[in-house]
Coordinates of C-alpha atoms and ligand atoms in Angstrom, one line a residue:
M1 CA -12.9 -24.2 17.1
T2 CA -14.2 -23.6 13.7
S3 CA -12.3 -25.0 10.8
T4 CA -9.6 -23.7 9.0
A5 CA -10.5 -25.5 5.5
L6 CA -10.8 -22.6 3.1
F7 CA -11.5 -23.8 -0.4
A8 CA -13.8 -26.2 0.8
G9 CA -15.4 -26.5 -2.3
D10 CA -19.0 -23.7 -0.5
G11 CA -19.1 -20.5 -0.5
L12 CA -17.3 -17.7 -2.5
L13 CA -14.0 -19.5 -2.8
G14 CA -15.2 -22.8 -4.7
S15 CA -13.1 -25.2 -4.5
T16 CA -10.3 -24.4 -6.7
P17 CA -7.4 -21.9 -5.9
A18 CA -7.0 -19.6 -9.2
N19 CA -6.8 -15.8 -10.0
F20 CA -9.6 -14.3 -11.4
V21 CA -9.0 -13.4 -15.1
A22 CA -11.6 -11.1 -17.1
G23 CA -14.2 -12.2 -15.4
T24 CA -13.3 -16.4 -15.4
F25 CA -10.8 -17.8 -12.7
D26 CA -7.6 -19.5 -14.0
P27 CA -6.1 -22.0 -12.1
D28 CA -2.9 -22.8 -14.2
T29 CA 0.2 -23.1 -11.6
S30 CA 2.4 -23.6 -14.2
Y31 CA 3.8 -19.6 -13.6
G32 CA 4.5 -20.8 -9.8
T33 CA 2.5 -20.5 -6.5
T34 CA 2.6 -19.6 -3.3
D35 CA 1.6 -21.2 0.0
V36 CA -0.9 -19.3 2.0
V37 CA 0.0 -20.1 5.9
N38 CA -2.1 -19.5 8.7
P39 CA -0.2 -17.5 11.6
S40 CA -2.0 -18.9 14.6
D41 CA -0.3 -22.8 13.4
G42 CA 2.1 -22.1 10.9
T43 CA -0.3 -24.6 9.1
V44 CA -0.5 -24.2 4.3
V45 CA -3.9 -23.1 4.2
A46 CA -4.0 -22.6 0.7
T47 CA -1.8 -23.0 -2.3
V48 CA -2.3 -20.0 -4.9
P49 CA -1.1 -19.6 -8.4
H50 CA 1.2 -16.6 -9.5
A51 CA 0.0 -15.0 -12.6
S52 CA 2.5 -14.6 -15.9
P53 CA 2.8 -11.8 -17.9
E54 CA 0.9 -13.4 -20.3
V55 CA -1.9 -13.9 -18.2
V56 CA -1.2 -10.1 -16.4
D57 CA -1.8 -8.8 -20.0
R58 CA -4.8 -10.6 -20.8
A59 CA -6.4 -9.4 -17.4
V60 CA -5.0 -5.7 -18.5
Q61 CA -6.6 -6.0 -22.1
A62 CA -9.6 -7.1 -21.2
A63 CA -10.2 -4.4 -18.5
A64 CA -8.8 -2.2 -21.3
T65 CA -12.1 -3.0 -22.9
A66 CA -14.9 -3.7 -20.3
Q67 CA -14.1 0.0 -18.8
K68 CA -14.7 1.7 -22.5
A69 CA -18.8 0.2 -21.9
W70 CA -18.4 1.1 -18.6
E71 CA -17.1 4.8 -18.6
K72 CA -20.6 5.2 -20.7
R73 CA -22.6 4.0 -18.2
S74 CA -23.9 6.6 -16.3
H75 CA -23.4 7.5 -12.6
L76 CA -26.5 6.7 -11.2
D77 CA -26.2 3.1 -12.8
R78 CA -22.6 2.4 -11.4
A79 CA -23.6 3.5 -8.3
A80 CA -26.4 0.2 -8.5
V81 CA -24.2 -1.8 -9.6
L82 CA -21.9 -0.6 -6.5
E83 CA -24.4 -0.4 -4.4
A84 CA -25.1 -4.3 -5.1
V85 CA -22.0 -5.0 -3.9
R86 CA -22.2 -2.8 -0.4
V87 CA -25.2 -5.1 0.5
S88 CA -23.7 -9.0 -0.4
L89 CA -20.2 -7.5 1.7
G90 CA -22.8 -7.3 4.6
D91 CA -24.9 -10.7 3.4
H92 CA -20.8 -12.5 3.4
A93 CA -19.5 -10.8 6.3
E94 CA -18.9 -13.8 8.5
E95 CA -17.4 -15.7 5.5
L96 CA -15.0 -12.9 4.8
A97 CA -14.3 -12.5 8.3
R98 CA -13.4 -15.9 8.7
I99 CA -10.8 -15.7 6.1
L100 CA -9.4 -13.0 7.1
A101 CA -9.3 -14.4 10.6
V102 CA -7.5 -17.8 9.4
E103 CA -4.9 -16.2 6.9
Q104 CA -4.5 -12.6 8.2
G105 CA -4.4 -13.7 11.8
K106 CA -7.2 -10.5 12.7
P107 CA -9.2 -11.5 16.0
L108 CA -13.1 -12.1 14.2
A109 CA -14.6 -8.9 15.6
D110 CA -12.1 -7.0 14.1
A111 CA -12.3 -9.0 10.7
L112 CA -16.0 -8.4 10.9
G113 CA -15.3 -5.2 11.8
E114 CA -12.7 -4.6 8.4
V115 CA -15.8 -6.0 6.4
G116 CA -17.6 -2.8 7.7
G117 CA -15.0 -1.0 7.0
A118 CA -14.7 -2.1 3.3
Q119 CA -19.0 -1.5 3.4
N120 CA -18.3 2.0 4.5
F121 CA -15.4 2.8 1.3
F122 CA -17.9 1.2 -1.0
D123 CA -20.6 3.9 0.7
F124 CA -18.5 6.9 0.2
A125 CA -17.8 6.1 -3.3
I126 CA -21.8 5.5 -3.8
S127 CA -22.0 9.5 -2.5
Q128 CA -20.3 10.1 -5.8
K129 CA -23.6 9.8 -7.9
Y130 CA -24.8 13.1 -8.5
R131 CA -21.1 14.5 -8.7
A132 CA -21.0 17.1 -11.3
V133 CA -18.4 16.0 -13.4
G134 CA -17.0 19.2 -14.8
E135 CA -17.6 23.0 -15.0
M136 CA -18.9 25.4 -17.6
V137 CA -15.9 28.4 -17.7
A138 CA -17.5 31.7 -18.6
T139 CA -16.0 33.1 -21.5
D140 CA -17.0 35.1 -24.6
P141 CA -20.5 35.3 -26.1
G142 CA -20.8 32.8 -29.2
H143 CA -18.0 30.2 -27.4
S144 CA -17.9 27.8 -24.9
L145 CA -14.9 26.6 -22.5
Q146 CA -15.7 23.4 -20.7
V147 CA -13.3 21.9 -17.9
R148 CA -14.9 17.7 -17.4
E149 CA -13.8 14.8 -15.5
T150 CA -13.2 11.8 -17.3
P151 CA -11.6 8.4 -15.8
I152 CA -8.1 7.7 -16.4
G153 CA -8.7 3.9 -18.2
V154 CA -7.1 0.6 -15.9
V155 CA -6.1 1.2 -12.8
A156 CA -3.6 -1.2 -11.6
A157 CA -3.9 -1.9 -7.7
I158 CA -1.2 -3.5 -5.4
L159 CA -2.5 -4.3 -1.6
P160 CA -0.8 -5.0 1.4
W161 CA -1.2 -7.7 3.6
N162 CA -2.7 -6.2 6.6
F163 CA -5.9 -5.0 6.1
P164 CA -6.4 -7.4 2.7
V165 CA -10.0 -6.3 2.3
A166 CA -10.9 -2.9 3.2
I167 CA -7.9 -1.7 1.3
F168 CA -8.7 -3.5 -1.8
A169 CA -12.3 -1.5 -1.5
R170 CA -10.8 1.6 -1.0
K171 CA -8.7 1.7 -3.9
V172 CA -11.3 -0.5 -5.9
A173 CA -14.8 1.3 -5.2
P174 CA -13.9 4.9 -6.3
A175 CA -12.0 3.7 -8.7
L176 CA -14.9 1.8 -10.4
M177 CA -17.2 4.8 -9.6
A178 CA -15.1 7.2 -11.0
G179 CA -15.4 5.1 -14.7
N180 CA -12.3 2.9 -14.5
A181 CA -11.5 -0.7 -14.3
I182 CA -8.9 -2.0 -12.0
V183 CA -6.6 -5.0 -11.9
V184 CA -5.6 -6.3 -8.4
K185 CA -2.9 -7.6 -6.9
P186 CA -3.0 -8.9 -3.7
S187 CA -0.4 -9.1 -0.8
G188 CA 1.4 -13.1 -1.1
L189 CA 0.0 -13.1 2.7
T190 CA -3.1 -12.6 1.8
P191 CA -4.1 -13.3 -1.6
V192 CA -7.1 -15.7 -0.9
S193 CA -9.6 -12.5 0.7
A194 CA -9.0 -10.9 -2.8
L195 CA -10.1 -14.3 -4.7
A196 CA -13.2 -14.5 -2.6
L197 CA -14.2 -10.6 -3.1
A198 CA -13.8 -10.8 -6.9
R199 CA -16.7 -13.7 -6.7
L200 CA -18.9 -11.6 -4.8
L201 CA -18.1 -8.7 -6.9
Q202 CA -18.9 -11.2 -10.2
E203 CA -21.9 -12.0 -8.1
A204 CA -23.5 -8.9 -7.2
G205 CA -23.4 -7.5 -11.4
V206 CA -19.9 -6.1 -12.2
P207 CA -19.0 -6.9 -15.8
D208 CA -17.0 -9.8 -16.3
G209 CA -13.0 -7.9 -17.0
L210 CA -13.2 -4.6 -14.8
V211 CA -12.3 -6.7 -12.4
S212 CA -10.0 -8.7 -12.3
V213 CA -7.6 -10.3 -9.5
L214 CA -4.1 -11.4 -10.1
C215 CA -1.4 -13.7 -7.8
G216 CA 1.5 -13.3 -7.7
N217 CA 4.7 -11.7 -6.2
G218 CA 5.7 -7.7 -6.5
R219 CA 8.3 -7.8 -8.2
D220 CA 7.3 -10.9 -10.8
T221 CA 3.2 -10.6 -10.8
G222 CA 3.3 -7.1 -9.5
N223 CA 6.2 -5.8 -11.6
A224 CA 3.8 -6.7 -15.3
L225 CA 1.0 -5.3 -13.7
I226 CA 2.1 -1.9 -12.8
T227 CA 4.4 -1.6 -15.8
H228 CA 1.9 -3.0 -19.0
K229 CA 1.7 -0.4 -21.7
D230 CA -2.3 0.1 -21.1
V231 CA -2.2 0.9 -17.3
G232 CA -2.8 4.3 -16.8
M233 CA -2.3 4.6 -13.3
V234 CA -0.4 2.5 -10.3
T235 CA -2.1 2.9 -6.6
M236 CA -0.6 1.0 -4.4
T237 CA -0.2 0.7 0.0
G238 CA 3.1 -1.2 1.5
S239 CA 6.3 -0.9 2.7
T240 CA 8.4 2.7 1.9
R241 CA 10.5 0.1 0.3
G242 CA 7.9 -1.2 -2.1
G243 CA 7.0 2.3 -2.6
R244 CA 10.1 3.4 -4.1
E245 CA 10.1 0.5 -6.3
I246 CA 7.0 0.8 -8.3
I247 CA 8.0 4.6 -8.4
K248 CA 11.5 3.9 -10.3
A249 CA 9.4 0.5 -12.4
T250 CA 7.4 3.4 -14.1
A251 CA 9.3 6.8 -14.3
D252 CA 8.9 5.9 -17.7
K253 CA 5.4 5.7 -18.3
I254 CA 5.3 8.9 -16.9
I255 CA 1.5 7.6 -15.1
P256 CA 0.2 9.1 -11.8
V257 CA 1.0 6.7 -9.1
S258 CA -0.6 6.6 -5.2
L259 CA 1.8 5.4 -2.6
E260 CA 0.3 4.7 0.9
L261 CA 3.5 4.0 2.8
G262 CA 5.2 3.6 5.8
G263 CA 4.5 5.5 8.9
K264 CA 5.9 5.7 12.7
A265 CA 2.9 7.6 14.7
P266 CA 4.9 9.5 17.6
F267 CA 1.8 9.4 20.3
I268 CA 2.3 13.0 22.4
I269 CA 0.9 12.9 26.1
F270 CA 1.5 16.0 27.5
E271 CA 1.0 16.8 31.1
D272 CA -2.4 18.4 31.7
A273 CA -3.9 15.2 29.1
D274 CA -6.5 13.3 30.4
L275 CA -4.2 10.0 31.6
D276 CA -7.0 8.2 31.5
L277 CA -8.1 8.5 28.1
A278 CA -4.0 8.9 27.0
V279 CA -4.0 5.4 28.6
Q280 CA -6.6 3.6 26.7
D281 CA -5.8 5.1 23.4
A282 CA -2.1 4.3 23.8
A283 CA -2.7 0.9 24.9
D284 CA -5.5 0.6 21.9
A285 CA -3.9 2.4 19.1
R286 CA -0.8 -0.1 19.8
L287 CA -2.1 -3.5 20.0
W288 CA -5.6 -3.1 17.7
N289 CA -4.2 -5.3 14.5
S290 CA -1.6 -6.6 16.6
G291 CA 0.4 -3.8 16.0
Q292 CA 0.0 -3.9 12.6
V293 CA -2.1 -0.8 11.1
C294 CA -0.1 2.7 9.8
T295 CA -1.0 4.4 11.9
C296 CA -0.2 2.8 15.0
N297 CA 1.5 4.6 17.8
E298 CA 4.7 3.7 17.3
V299 CA 5.9 5.5 20.1
T300 CA 4.6 7.5 22.9
Y301 CA 6.3 10.4 24.3
V302 CA 4.7 11.2 27.4
H303 CA 5.7 14.4 29.6
E304 CA 7.8 13.5 32.0
S305 CA 5.2 13.9 35.2
L306 CA 3.5 11.4 33.9
H307 CA 5.7 9.2 32.9
D308 CA 6.1 6.9 35.3
E309 CA 2.3 6.5 36.2
F310 CA 2.1 5.7 32.6
V311 CA 4.2 2.8 32.1
R312 CA 3.1 1.6 35.3
R313 CA -0.8 1.5 33.7
V314 CA 0.2 0.8 30.4
A315 CA 1.7 -2.6 31.5
E316 CA -1.4 -3.0 33.3
R317 CA -2.8 -3.4 30.3
F318 CA -0.6 -4.9 28.4
A319 CA -0.6 -7.7 30.9
A320 CA -4.0 -8.4 30.6
V321 CA -4.1 -8.9 27.1
T322 CA -3.6 -13.2 26.2
P323 CA -3.4 -13.5 22.7
T324 CA -5.6 -16.3 21.5
N325 CA -6.5 -17.7 18.6
P326 CA -8.8 -15.3 15.9
L327 CA -11.3 -17.8 16.0
T328 CA -11.9 -18.0 19.6
P329 CA -14.8 -16.3 20.6
G330 CA -14.2 -13.1 22.6
C331 CA -10.6 -13.2 21.2
T332 CA -9.2 -9.4 21.3
M333 CA -5.2 -10.0 19.8
G334 CA -4.1 -13.0 17.4
P335 CA -0.4 -13.3 16.2
L336 CA 1.2 -11.6 13.7
V337 CA 0.3 -11.5 10.3
A338 CA 3.2 -14.3 9.4
E339 CA 6.9 -15.8 10.9
R340 CA 8.8 -13.4 9.0
E341 CA 7.1 -10.2 10.6
R342 CA 7.5 -12.0 14.2
V343 CA 10.7 -12.9 13.4
K344 CA 11.4 -9.1 12.9
V345 CA 10.0 -7.3 15.1
Q346 CA 11.6 -9.4 18.3
S347 CA 14.9 -8.6 16.0
M348 CA 14.2 -5.3 16.9
L349 CA 13.2 -5.5 20.4
D350 CA 16.3 -7.1 21.1
D351 CA 18.5 -5.0 19.5
A352 CA 16.4 -2.2 22.0
V353 CA 16.9 -3.9 24.8
A354 CA 20.6 -3.9 23.8
A355 CA 20.7 -0.3 23.4
G356 CA 19.7 0.1 26.6
A357 CA 15.8 -0.5 27.0
V358 CA 13.9 -1.9 29.6
V359 CA 11.2 -4.9 29.4
E360 CA 7.8 -3.4 31.8
T361 CA 6.1 -6.6 30.4
G362 CA 6.1 -9.1 27.5
G363 CA 9.1 -9.1 25.2
G364 CA 9.2 -13.0 22.9
R365 CA 6.5 -15.0 22.5
P366 CA 4.4 -15.9 25.0
E367 CA 4.9 -19.5 27.0
G368 CA 3.0 -22.5 27.1
A369 CA 2.1 -24.7 24.2
D370 CA -0.6 -23.0 22.3
Y371 CA 2.2 -20.7 21.2
A372 CA 4.6 -23.3 20.1
D373 CA 4.3 -22.4 16.5
G374 CA 2.6 -19.6 14.9
A375 CA 3.3 -15.7 14.7
W376 CA 3.1 -15.3 18.4
L377 CA 4.9 -12.2 20.1
A378 CA 3.1 -11.0 23.4
P379 CA 2.0 -7.4 23.8
T380 CA 5.5 -5.7 24.9
L381 CA 6.2 -2.6 27.0
L382 CA 9.5 -0.6 26.6
S383 CA 10.9 2.1 29.2
G384 CA 14.4 3.3 29.2
V385 CA 14.3 4.4 25.8
T386 CA 15.5 7.9 24.1
S387 CA 14.3 9.3 21.1
D388 CA 17.5 8.7 18.9
M389 CA 16.7 4.9 19.1
D390 CA 16.3 3.2 16.4
I391 CA 13.9 1.6 18.2
A392 CA 11.8 5.4 18.8
R393 CA 12.8 6.1 15.3
E394 CA 12.7 3.1 12.8
E395 CA 8.5 1.2 12.2
I396 CA 7.9 -1.8 14.7
F397 CA 4.2 -3.1 12.7
G398 CA 3.8 -5.4 16.3
P399 CA 3.2 -5.0 19.6
V400 CA 5.6 -3.9 21.1
L401 CA 5.4 0.2 22.7
P402 CA 8.8 2.6 23.4
V403 CA 7.8 4.9 25.4
V404 CA 10.4 8.4 25.8
P405 CA 9.4 10.7 28.3
F406 CA 10.0 14.3 27.7
A407 CA 10.2 17.7 29.9
T408 CA 9.0 20.8 27.1
E409 CA 7.1 21.4 23.7
D410 CA 9.8 22.4 21.2
E411 CA 11.5 19.3 22.7
V412 CA 8.8 16.6 22.0
V413 CA 7.7 18.2 18.5
A414 CA 11.4 18.1 17.2
A415 CA 11.8 14.7 18.4
A416 CA 8.7 13.8 16.8
N417 CA 9.0 15.8 13.2
S418 CA 12.7 14.2 13.3
T419 CA 12.1 10.7 11.2
D420 CA 12.2 10.6 7.5
V421 CA 7.8 9.4 8.0
G422 CA 5.0 11.5 8.1
L423 CA 1.8 9.5 8.0
T424 CA -0.3 9.6 11.7
A425 CA 0.6 11.8 14.6
Y426 CA -1.5 12.3 18.6
V427 CA -1.9 14.4 20.3
Y428 CA -3.1 14.4 24.4
T429 CA -3.8 18.1 25.8
K430 CA -6.6 20.4 27.0
D431 CA -4.9 23.1 25.8
L432 CA -6.7 24.0 22.9
A433 CA -3.9 26.6 21.9
R434 CA -1.3 24.1 22.3
S435 CA -3.2 21.5 19.9
M436 CA -3.8 24.4 16.8
R437 CA -0.3 24.7 17.4
L438 CA 0.8 21.1 17.1
M439 CA -1.5 20.3 14.5
D440 CA 0.6 22.7 13.0
E441 CA 3.8 22.1 13.8
L442 CA 4.1 19.1 13.2
E443 CA 5.2 17.1 9.6
F444 CA 2.5 15.1 9.3
G445 CA -0.1 14.1 7.3
E446 CA -3.4 12.9 9.6
V447 CA -3.0 14.3 13.5
Y448 CA -5.8 12.5 15.9
V449 CA -6.3 15.4 18.7
N450 CA -7.3 13.1 22.0
Q451 CA -8.7 10.8 19.8
V452 CA -7.8 8.1 17.8
G453 CA -8.3 6.7 14.9
P454 CA -9.5 4.0 12.0
E455 CA -9.6 7.2 9.2
K456 CA -13.6 8.2 7.9
P457 CA -14.1 7.2 4.7
Q458 CA -14.7 10.5 4.0
G459 CA -11.7 12.2 4.7
F460 CA -8.3 11.7 3.8
H461 CA -5.5 9.0 4.7
T462 CA -2.4 11.2 3.2
G463 CA 1.5 10.4 3.9
W464 CA 3.9 13.6 4.2
K465 CA 7.6 12.7 3.4
T466 CA 8.6 9.1 2.8
S467 CA 5.4 8.1 4.3
G468 CA 3.7 8.3 0.6
L469 CA 2.2 10.3 -2.7
G470 CA -1.0 11.5 -2.9
G471 CA -3.8 9.6 -0.7
D472 CA -7.0 7.6 -0.5
D473 CA -10.5 8.2 0.7
G474 CA -12.8 11.5 0.4
A475 CA -12.7 13.7 -2.2
H476 CA -9.4 13.8 -2.8
G477 CA -8.8 10.5 -2.7
Y478 CA -11.7 10.0 -5.2
D479 CA -9.6 12.9 -7.6
K480 CA -6.7 10.7 -7.9
Y481 CA -8.8 8.2 -10.5
L482 CA -10.3 10.9 -12.7
R483 CA -7.9 13.0 -15.9
R484 CA -9.6 15.9 -16.7
K485 CA -9.9 17.7 -20.4
T486 CA -9.9 20.9 -21.6
T487 CA -12.4 21.5 -24.4
Y488 CA -13.3 24.8 -26.3
V489 CA -16.0 25.5 -29.1
R490 CA -17.0 28.5 -31.1
Y491 CA -20.7 27.9 -31.5
A492 CA -22.0 31.3 -32.9
R493 CA -20.1 33.8 -35.4
Ligands
NDP501 N1 0.4 4.0 4.9 C1 -0.8 2.7 4.9 O1 -1.8 2.8 4.9 C2 0.2 1.0 5.0 C3 1.2 1.2 5.5 N2 2.0 -0.8 5.2 C4 3.3 -0.5 5.3 O2 3.5 -1.6 4.5 C5 4.6 -2.8 5.5 C6 4.0 -4.0 5.4 O3 3.2 -4.3 4.4 P1 3.5 -5.2 3.2 O4 2.5 -5.9 2.2 O5 4.9 -6.2 3.8 O6 4.3 -4.6 2.8 P2 5.3 -4.2 0.6 O7 5.5 -3.1 0.3 O8 6.9 -5.3 0.6 O9 3.8 -5.5 0.1 C7 3.5 -4.1 -0.1 C8 2.5 -5.1 -1.5 O10 3.3 -4.5 -2.6 C9 4.0 -5.3 -3.9 N3 5.0 -5.1 -4.2 C10 6.0 -5.1 -3.2 N4 7.0 -4.5 -3.8 C11 6.7 -4.3 -4.7 C12 7.1 -4.1 -6.9 N5 8.5 -3.7 -6.9 N6 6.4 -3.7 -7.5 C13 5.1 -4.2 -7.3 N7 4.4 -4.6 -6.4 C14 5.3 -4.3 -5.1 C15 3.8 -6.3 -2.4 O11 3.9 -7.7 -3.5 P3 4.1 -9.5 -2.4 O12 3.0 -10.1 -2.8 O13 5.6 -9.9 -3.2 O14 4.9 -8.8 -1.4 C16 2.2 -6.3 -1.5 O15 1.5 -7.1 -2.5 C17 5.0 -1.8 6.2 O16 6.4 -0.9 6.2 C18 3.6 -0.8 6.6 O17 4.1 0.3 7.5 C19 1.0 -1.0 5.4 C20 -0.4 -1.1 5.4 C21 -0.7 0.0 5.2
LIG502 O1 -3.5 1.4 5.7 C1 -3.6 1.0 6.7 O2 -2.9 0.1 8.1 C2 -4.4 2.3 7.6 O3 -5.1 3.2 6.8 C3 -6.5 1.0 7.9 O4 -6.0 0.7 6.9 C4 -7.5 0.1 6.9 C5 -8.6 1.0 7.6 O5 -9.8 1.5 7.8 C6 -7.2 1.8 8.2 O6 -7.1 2.1 10.1

C-alpha cells in the first residue's frame, strides 16, 4: 500500500504543515493545532496550525491589496492564470488524489474523479473570459445610463470535508474570475488538500495575497474570518447548523452570504420505472463517497408493487460491496471521514432498528481485523421504515439506506416535501406527464429524472428551505461573486 505520509518533504506539501498567508507559509503553532487523522486506521498523518485572528487579519489585508491590482487585469488575463491552474491540477492529480484518500477516505479512483471535477469548475470560470460585463441602457440624447458588474472585493470561503478539492475549486475559480480575492478556511477534518492547492495556485501564477488558506476551527478561525470588517461576502458549504451560525455572525455586516447546506434527498421509484436502472442508481447514489454527499439518496420511496424485489436486489448489491483501504487498487468504498461520523451514523441506525426498522444487510462495523481501527461501516439497507421515522427524515450522511413503500403519487409527494430541507430529489418513471408534474410539485432546488448526478458545472446547485441560500455553479453561481454599479452621464446639452 502506498505510504500515507503527507508532509514528506517532496511535492506540493513540502515538509512542514503551515497556513498559507499572503503568499508565504506560516508554520506558527502558538494558536493551537489540529491533528489530521487517516480514517482508514485512525493514525495521525499530519498536525496543522490554527490561524489566529491576527493571522486572519494579515491574510484579509493582503487579499484586499492584491484584489485591487487583480480587478484591473482583463478577463482574458485572469482566464490565462486560471487556465494554468486547471492544467496544473491535471499535472498533480495523482498527488492530490492520494492526499484525499488519506485525509478524507475516498477511494483513489473517486479522488482522481474529484480532481477532474475541480478542473471542470475552473473550466467553467475560464469560459467567462469574453463575458459582457454590463449594459448601456437606452436613455435621452446626450445622456448615458450604464449598469456594470464589479467584483465584491474579498470573499471568505468556508469548506466542508466531503469534497475538499472540488469544493475549493467550486468557490475559488468563479470568485477569482469575477475579479475578487478569496481567503479559504478548510474543514478541520480535511485541511491538507487545501494547503496543497495553495502551493499549486502559487506555482501556477496566482498573485501572492490573492488567495490565502487558513486552518483552524470554524467557530474560532472561521468566525474571525467571516466577521472581519474587510470581508465583503461569505460562501460556505456544510451543515445547516453551521450555516445558521454564519448568518447570525455576519448579520450586522449586511453582506451577501451564500450557503450550500444539508439535504435529505428522496429517491422516488414509481411502478412503471425501469427497475434495473433504479436499483443500480439507488445503490450508487447512496454509497458514493460512503454516502457523504449532500445529494445522496437519503431515503428511497418505492411503489409497493416493486418494494420486495427492490429490497432483495439492492440488498444483494450492498452485500457485494467490500469496503477497503482507499489506496488499495480497485477500492470502490472506503471508511467514513472520521470516527465521530461513524458513531453518529451508527447511533441513527441503532435508533431506527429500535423503532422497528429491519436490517436487510450490513448494520455496523464490518467483521475482520482490517476493520478494527478506523471509521468503517458496512453498506446497510433498512426495510420496515415508515416516512415518519427519524431515519427517513433526518440526514444520515453515511452508507445507510432506509426504504419506504408507497401506494399513490399524492402520498409520496407529500412525504418527500414534508422535511425541512429541499436540496436534491430523484424521480424514476417512464411517464413523461408524471415526471413533469413531479418536477413542478417537489419542493427541491435540484430534481433528477431517471438519472443521478454529479451536478454539471454549467448547472446551478441550489438548496431550497433550510438546504441553503443562493447556490453554486453556472451563470447564477458566478453572479453571486459580483455586485453592480449604475452610472448616469450627461455628455452633451
Ligand atoms: N449542500 C452541500 O453541497 C453540502 C452540504 N454538506 C453538509 O455538511 C455536513 C457535513 O459537513 P461538515 O463539514 O461536518 O459541516 P459543518 O457545518 O460542521 O462544517 C462545514 C465548515 O463550516 C465550518 N463552520 C462550522 N461552523 C462554523 C461557524 N459558526 N462559523 C464559521 N465556520 C463554521 C466548519 O469548520 P470546522 O473545521 O470547525 O468543522 C467547516 O469548515 C452535512 O450536514 C452535509 O449535508 C456537506 C457538503 C456539501
Ligand atoms: O457538495 C456536495 O456534496 C456535492 O455538491 C458534491 O460536491 C462536489 C461534487 O461535484 C458534488 O457532487
